[in-house]
Amino acid sequence: MTTIVNDRIAFLHVPKTGGTWVTEAMRAAGVELRPVPLPAVNRGHGGLEAVDRRLFTFAFVRDPFDWYASYWRHRQKFGDWDSASPIDEFARRSFTEFVVQAATRRPRHLTRVYERYCGPPDDPISFVGRYERLAEDLVTALTSAGQPFDDDALHAHPAVNTTDSDDPRTAYSAEARAALIASERDAFARFYPQLIDAQPERQARRRSGTGRRALR
């Protein structure tokens, strides 16, 4: 997982937003890419500091409810604990405890992550796609950048690094939902304003109704 570029584009891989699939799909579609060398402390992820902003720069974000659920599932499944992560110490607990503790003790964590990769609201990167429409928004980004690619090959690329998005352990309690909205209100307002006041049942139907497994 890395920041990748060519002479037209720079793709910033925000953790837990399908970036592995995006990178592989672009290469499958004939887009030549090269990684940007990053310090080991970055764990393969580079933010805006790693790229030339004169390039068409793009990244993807994810519904914060799903992002935290995916983060917790990954840590629980693989046990690859990261002492450098501000929220990892809470991921060893139950999902509700994880969300509540992360939200109250590390407020705005995901908001800051998104700003590191996507820029602040008053100075955004060229394009911010949504995980929920990954292929569609990748096509939009590449087309907007004037980057040639094989559309059929891109859409045919299979899912990678999947986790079960319907895991019942990651159902949100009222307490966890309220804590996360309070903590990540700026991220919700900027990228997913429709979810702030949505009913929990509607959110559950929206996530489970796709029948897909989550990509990393």
PDB file of C-alpha atoms in Angstrom, residues 3-180:
ATOM      1  CA  THR A   3       1.327   6.545  -2.809  1.00  0.00           C
ATOM      2  CA  ILE A   4       1.692   6.019  -6.547  1.00  0.00           C
ATOM      3  CA  VAL A   5       2.226   8.462  -9.387  1.00  0.00           C
ATOM      4  CA  ASN A   6       3.000   8.902 -13.050  1.00  0.00           C
ATOM      5  CA  ASP A   7       3.442  12.035 -15.148  1.00  0.00           C
ATOM      6  CA  ARG A   8      -0.293  12.857 -14.954  1.00  0.00           C
ATOM      7  CA  ILE A   9      -1.700  11.558 -11.688  1.00  0.00           C
ATOM      8  CA  ALA A  10      -0.962  10.997  -8.015  1.00  0.00           C
ATOM      9  CA  PHE A  11      -3.089   8.504  -6.105  1.00  0.00           C
ATOM     10  CA  LEU A  12      -3.070   8.832  -2.308  1.00  0.00           C
ATOM     11  CA  HIS A  13      -4.076   5.592  -0.596  1.00  0.00           C
ATOM     12  CA  VAL A  14      -6.133   6.441   2.461  1.00  0.00           C
ATOM     13  CA  PRO A  15      -6.065   3.356   4.726  1.00  0.00           C
ATOM     14  CA  LYS A  16      -9.237   1.198   4.687  1.00  0.00           C
ATOM     15  CA  THR A  17     -10.779   2.808   1.585  1.00  0.00           C
ATOM     16  CA  GLY A  18     -10.198   0.210  -1.148  1.00  0.00           C
ATOM     17  CA  GLY A  19      -6.828   1.581  -2.235  1.00  0.00           C
ATOM     18  CA  THR A  20      -5.284  -1.833  -2.858  1.00  0.00           C
ATOM     19  CA  TRP A  21      -8.017  -2.587  -5.391  1.00  0.00           C
ATOM     20  CA  VAL A  22      -7.644   0.879  -6.965  1.00  0.00           C
ATOM     21  CA  THR A  23      -3.904   0.386  -7.457  1.00  0.00           C
ATOM     22  CA  GLU A  24      -4.282  -3.110  -8.901  1.00  0.00           C
ATOM     23  CA  ALA A  25      -7.216  -2.117 -11.112  1.00  0.00           C
ATOM     24  CA  MET A  26      -5.282   0.805 -12.599  1.00  0.00           C
ATOM     25  CA  ARG A  27      -2.330  -1.437 -13.400  1.00  0.00           C
ATOM     26  CA  ALA A  28      -4.665  -4.057 -14.898  1.00  0.00           C
ATOM     27  CA  ALA A  29      -6.151  -1.277 -17.031  1.00  0.00           C
ATOM     28  CA  GLY A  30      -2.743  -0.420 -18.451  1.00  0.00           C
ATOM     29  CA  VAL A  31      -1.946   2.637 -16.347  1.00  0.00           C
ATOM     30  CA  GLU A  32       1.793   2.810 -15.739  1.00  0.00           C
ATOM     31  CA  LEU A  33       2.553   3.754 -12.147  1.00  0.00           C
ATOM     32  CA  ARG A  34       5.533   4.091  -9.867  1.00  0.00           C
ATOM     33  CA  PRO A  35       5.604   4.187  -6.062  1.00  0.00           C
ATOM     34  CA  VAL A  36       6.759   7.190  -4.086  1.00  0.00           C
ATOM     35  CA  PRO A  37       9.445   6.138  -1.579  1.00  0.00           C
ATOM     36  CA  LEU A  38       8.226   6.677   1.970  1.00  0.00           C
ATOM     37  CA  PRO A  39       9.817   6.360   5.411  1.00  0.00           C
ATOM     38  CA  ALA A  40       9.102   3.033   7.126  1.00  0.00           C
ATOM     39  CA  VAL A  41       7.174   4.878   9.834  1.00  0.00           C
ATOM     40  CA  ASN A  42       4.486   5.709   7.257  1.00  0.00           C
ATOM     41  CA  ARG A  43       3.647   1.977   6.904  1.00  0.00           C
ATOM     42  CA  GLY A  44       3.276   2.435   3.143  1.00  0.00           C
ATOM     43  CA  HIS A  45       0.823   5.321   3.321  1.00  0.00           C
ATOM     44  CA  GLY A  46       1.878   8.814   2.273  1.00  0.00           C
ATOM     45  CA  GLY A  47      -0.249  11.942   2.554  1.00  0.00           C
ATOM     46  CA  LEU A  48      -0.128  15.176   0.619  1.00  0.00           C
ATOM     47  CA  GLU A  49       3.438  15.804   1.750  1.00  0.00           C
ATOM     48  CA  ALA A  50       4.513  12.943  -0.528  1.00  0.00           C
ATOM     49  CA  VAL A  51       3.266  14.315  -3.860  1.00  0.00           C
ATOM     50  CA  ASP A  52       3.565  17.181  -6.321  1.00  0.00           C
ATOM     51  CA  ARG A  53       0.227  18.997  -6.148  1.00  0.00           C
ATOM     52  CA  ARG A  54       0.602  20.062  -9.778  1.00  0.00           C
ATOM     53  CA  LEU A  55      -0.393  16.508 -10.698  1.00  0.00           C
ATOM     54  CA  PHE A  56      -4.052  15.460 -10.796  1.00  0.00           C
ATOM     55  CA  THR A  57      -4.219  14.221  -7.229  1.00  0.00           C
ATOM     56  CA  PHE A  58      -6.998  11.939  -6.022  1.00  0.00           C
ATOM     57  CA  ALA A  59      -7.965   9.730  -3.100  1.00  0.00           C
ATOM     58  CA  PHE A  60     -10.973   7.859  -1.731  1.00  0.00           C
ATOM     59  CA  VAL A  61     -12.888   8.211   1.514  1.00  0.00           C
ATOM     60  CA  ARG A  62     -15.340   5.895   3.232  1.00  0.00           C
ATOM     61  CA  ASP A  63     -18.461   6.256   5.354  1.00  0.00           C
ATOM     62  CA  PRO A  64     -16.994   6.764   8.869  1.00  0.00           C
ATOM     63  CA  PHE A  65     -19.332   4.148  10.347  1.00  0.00           C
ATOM     64  CA  ASP A  66     -17.949   1.554   7.926  1.00  0.00           C
ATOM     65  CA  TRP A  67     -14.365   2.818   8.236  1.00  0.00           C
ATOM     66  CA  TYR A  68     -14.226   2.197  11.989  1.00  0.00           C
ATOM     67  CA  ALA A  69     -15.948  -1.174  11.585  1.00  0.00           C
ATOM     68  CA  SER A  70     -13.444  -2.214   8.916  1.00  0.00           C
ATOM     69  CA  TYR A  71     -10.522  -1.062  11.051  1.00  0.00           C
ATOM     70  CA  TRP A  72     -11.717  -3.109  14.020  1.00  0.00           C
ATOM     71  CA  ARG A  73     -12.452  -6.221  11.916  1.00  0.00           C
ATOM     72  CA  HIS A  74      -9.009  -6.086  10.347  1.00  0.00           C
ATOM     73  CA  ARG A  75      -7.196  -5.816  13.665  1.00  0.00           C
ATOM     74  CA  GLN A  76      -9.324  -8.582  15.190  1.00  0.00           C
ATOM     75  CA  LYS A  77      -8.762 -10.882  12.214  1.00  0.00           C
ATOM     76  CA  PHE A  78      -5.044 -10.367  11.589  1.00  0.00           C
ATOM     77  CA  GLY A  79      -3.737  -9.122  14.926  1.00  0.00           C
ATOM     78  CA  ASP A  80      -1.274  -6.790  13.207  1.00  0.00           C
ATOM     79  CA  TRP A  81      -1.341  -4.247  15.993  1.00  0.00           C
ATOM     80  CA  ASP A  82       0.246  -0.883  15.245  1.00  0.00           C
ATOM     81  CA  SER A  83       1.679   0.931  18.250  1.00  0.00           C
ATOM     82  CA  ALA A  84       2.000   4.103  16.169  1.00  0.00           C
ATOM     83  CA  SER A  85      -1.750   4.276  15.558  1.00  0.00           C
ATOM     84  CA  PRO A  86      -3.586   6.596  17.968  1.00  0.00           C
ATOM     85  CA  ILE A  87      -6.611   4.286  18.118  1.00  0.00           C
ATOM     86  CA  ASP A  88      -5.030   0.825  18.022  1.00  0.00           C
ATOM     87  CA  GLU A  89      -4.906   0.444  21.783  1.00  0.00           C
ATOM     88  CA  PHE A  90      -8.712   0.438  21.847  1.00  0.00           C
ATOM     89  CA  ALA A  91      -9.151  -2.118  19.029  1.00  0.00           C
ATOM     90  CA  ARG A  92      -8.389  -5.056  21.347  1.00  0.00           C
ATOM     91  CA  ARG A  93     -11.731  -4.446  23.097  1.00  0.00           C
ATOM     92  CA  SER A  94     -15.298  -5.101  21.990  1.00  0.00           C
ATOM     93  CA  PHE A  95     -16.450  -3.134  18.988  1.00  0.00           C
ATOM     94  CA  THR A  96     -18.656  -0.797  21.010  1.00  0.00           C
ATOM     95  CA  GLU A  97     -15.837  -0.109  23.476  1.00  0.00           C
ATOM     96  CA  PHE A  98     -13.450   0.505  20.592  1.00  0.00           C
ATOM     97  CA  VAL A  99     -15.688   3.093  18.937  1.00  0.00           C
ATOM     98  CA  VAL A 100     -16.627   4.883  22.151  1.00  0.00           C
ATOM     99  CA  GLN A 101     -13.052   5.013  23.442  1.00  0.00           C
ATOM    100  CA  ALA A 102     -11.616   6.096  20.091  1.00  0.00           C
ATOM    101  CA  ALA A 103     -14.302   8.743  19.685  1.00  0.00           C
ATOM    102  CA  THR A 104     -13.972  10.206  23.175  1.00  0.00           C
ATOM    103  CA  ARG A 105     -10.230   9.839  23.745  1.00  0.00           C
ATOM    104  CA  ARG A 106      -9.005  10.440  20.180  1.00  0.00           C
ATOM    105  CA  PRO A 107     -11.644  12.818  18.797  1.00  0.00           C
ATOM    106  CA  ARG A 108     -11.529  13.702  15.090  1.00  0.00           C
ATOM    107  CA  HIS A 109      -9.059  10.916  14.332  1.00  0.00           C
ATOM    108  CA  LEU A 110     -10.589  10.038  10.956  1.00  0.00           C
ATOM    109  CA  THR A 111     -11.297  13.684  10.154  1.00  0.00           C
ATOM    110  CA  ARG A 112      -7.578  14.383  10.521  1.00  0.00           C
ATOM    111  CA  VAL A 113      -6.705  11.336   8.413  1.00  0.00           C
ATOM    112  CA  TYR A 114      -8.985  12.539   5.623  1.00  0.00           C
ATOM    113  CA  GLU A 115      -7.531  16.050   5.771  1.00  0.00           C
ATOM    114  CA  ARG A 116      -3.995  14.678   5.598  1.00  0.00           C
ATOM    115  CA  TYR A 117      -4.762  12.928   2.316  1.00  0.00           C
ATOM    116  CA  CYS A 118      -7.563  15.019   0.816  1.00  0.00           C
ATOM    117  CA  GLY A 119      -6.452  18.432   2.010  1.00  0.00           C
ATOM    118  CA  PRO A 120      -8.475  20.787   4.191  1.00  0.00           C
ATOM    119  CA  PRO A 121     -11.917  21.911   2.989  1.00  0.00           C
ATOM    120  CA  ASP A 122     -10.501  25.206   1.713  1.00  0.00           C
ATOM    121  CA  ASP A 123      -7.655  23.557  -0.244  1.00  0.00           C
ATOM    122  CA  PRO A 124      -8.809  20.121  -1.427  1.00  0.00           C
ATOM    123  CA  ILE A 125      -7.027  17.800  -3.826  1.00  0.00           C
ATOM    124  CA  SER A 126      -8.225  17.434  -7.415  1.00  0.00           C
ATOM    125  CA  PHE A 127     -10.785  14.692  -6.759  1.00  0.00           C
ATOM    126  CA  VAL A 128     -12.110  12.753  -3.773  1.00  0.00           C
ATOM    127  CA  GLY A 129     -13.968   9.556  -4.654  1.00  0.00           C
ATOM    128  CA  ARG A 130     -16.181   7.414  -2.471  1.00  0.00           C
ATOM    129  CA  TYR A 131     -15.457   3.855  -1.458  1.00  0.00           C
ATOM    130  CA  GLU A 132     -19.136   3.049  -1.966  1.00  0.00           C
ATOM    131  CA  ARG A 133     -18.779   3.636  -5.747  1.00  0.00           C
ATOM    132  CA  LEU A 134     -15.136   2.707  -6.148  1.00  0.00           C
ATOM    133  CA  ALA A 135     -14.969   1.675  -9.812  1.00  0.00           C
ATOM    134  CA  GLU A 136     -17.291   4.440 -10.995  1.00  0.00           C
ATOM    135  CA  ASP A 137     -15.318   7.154  -9.218  1.00  0.00           C
ATOM    136  CA  LEU A 138     -11.974   5.721 -10.320  1.00  0.00           C
ATOM    137  CA  VAL A 139     -13.163   6.014 -13.922  1.00  0.00           C
ATOM    138  CA  THR A 140     -14.203   9.619 -13.225  1.00  0.00           C
ATOM    139  CA  ALA A 141     -10.789  10.431 -11.740  1.00  0.00           C
ATOM    140  CA  LEU A 142      -8.793   8.913 -14.584  1.00  0.00           C
ATOM    141  CA  THR A 143     -11.014  10.500 -17.228  1.00  0.00           C
ATOM    142  CA  SER A 144     -10.793  13.905 -15.553  1.00  0.00           C
ATOM    143  CA  ALA A 145      -7.005  13.599 -15.470  1.00  0.00           C
ATOM    144  CA  GLY A 146      -6.830  12.742 -19.162  1.00  0.00           C
ATOM    145  CA  GLN A 147      -5.272   9.392 -18.268  1.00  0.00           C
ATOM    146  CA  PRO A 148      -5.779   6.663 -20.915  1.00  0.00           C
ATOM    147  CA  PHE A 149      -6.968   3.311 -19.506  1.00  0.00           C
ATOM    148  CA  ASP A 150      -8.770   0.116 -20.488  1.00  0.00           C
ATOM    149  CA  ASP A 151     -12.277   0.475 -19.076  1.00  0.00           C
ATOM    150  CA  ASP A 152     -13.190  -3.190 -19.530  1.00  0.00           C
ATOM    151  CA  ALA A 153     -10.051  -4.403 -17.764  1.00  0.00           C
ATOM    152  CA  LEU A 154     -10.615  -1.979 -14.888  1.00  0.00           C
ATOM    153  CA  HIS A 155     -14.177  -3.140 -14.280  1.00  0.00           C
ATOM    154  CA  ALA A 156     -13.195  -6.807 -14.636  1.00  0.00           C
ATOM    155  CA  HIS A 157     -10.571  -6.638 -11.886  1.00  0.00           C
ATOM    156  CA  PRO A 158     -11.671  -8.841  -8.949  1.00  0.00           C
ATOM    157  CA  ALA A 159     -12.090  -7.752  -5.344  1.00  0.00           C
ATOM    158  CA  VAL A 160      -9.026  -7.955  -3.103  1.00  0.00           C
ATOM    159  CA  ASN A 161      -8.351  -7.898   0.650  1.00  0.00           C
ATOM    160  CA  THR A 162     -11.971  -8.481   1.600  1.00  0.00           C
ATOM    161  CA  THR A 163     -13.525  -8.612   5.056  1.00  0.00           C
ATOM    162  CA  ASP A 164     -17.109  -9.419   5.972  1.00  0.00           C
ATOM    163  CA  SER A 165     -19.005  -6.126   6.034  1.00  0.00           C
ATOM    164  CA  ASP A 166     -22.058  -7.882   7.518  1.00  0.00           C
ATOM    165  CA  ASP A 167     -20.222  -9.083  10.629  1.00  0.00           C
ATOM    166  CA  PRO A 168     -22.854  -8.830  13.402  1.00  0.00           C
ATOM    167  CA  ARG A 169     -20.146  -7.951  15.922  1.00  0.00           C
ATOM    168  CA  THR A 170     -19.811  -4.529  14.294  1.00  0.00           C
ATOM    169  CA  ALA A 171     -23.434  -3.473  14.727  1.00  0.00           C
ATOM    170  CA  TYR A 172     -23.547   0.032  16.193  1.00  0.00           C
ATOM    171  CA  SER A 173     -25.151   0.616  19.556  1.00  0.00           C
ATOM    172  CA  ALA A 174     -26.898   3.948  20.113  1.00  0.00           C
ATOM    173  CA  GLU A 175     -24.025   4.991  22.375  1.00  0.00           C
ATOM    174  CA  ALA A 176     -21.346   4.177  19.809  1.00  0.00           C
ATOM    175  CA  ARG A 177     -23.252   5.837  16.981  1.00  0.00           C
ATOM    176  CA  ALA A 178     -23.753   9.071  18.935  1.00  0.00           C
ATOM    177  CA  ALA A 179     -20.114   9.123  20.060  1.00  0.00           C
ATOM    178  CA  LEU A 180     -18.810   8.669  16.523  1.00  0.00           C
TER     179      LEU A 180
END
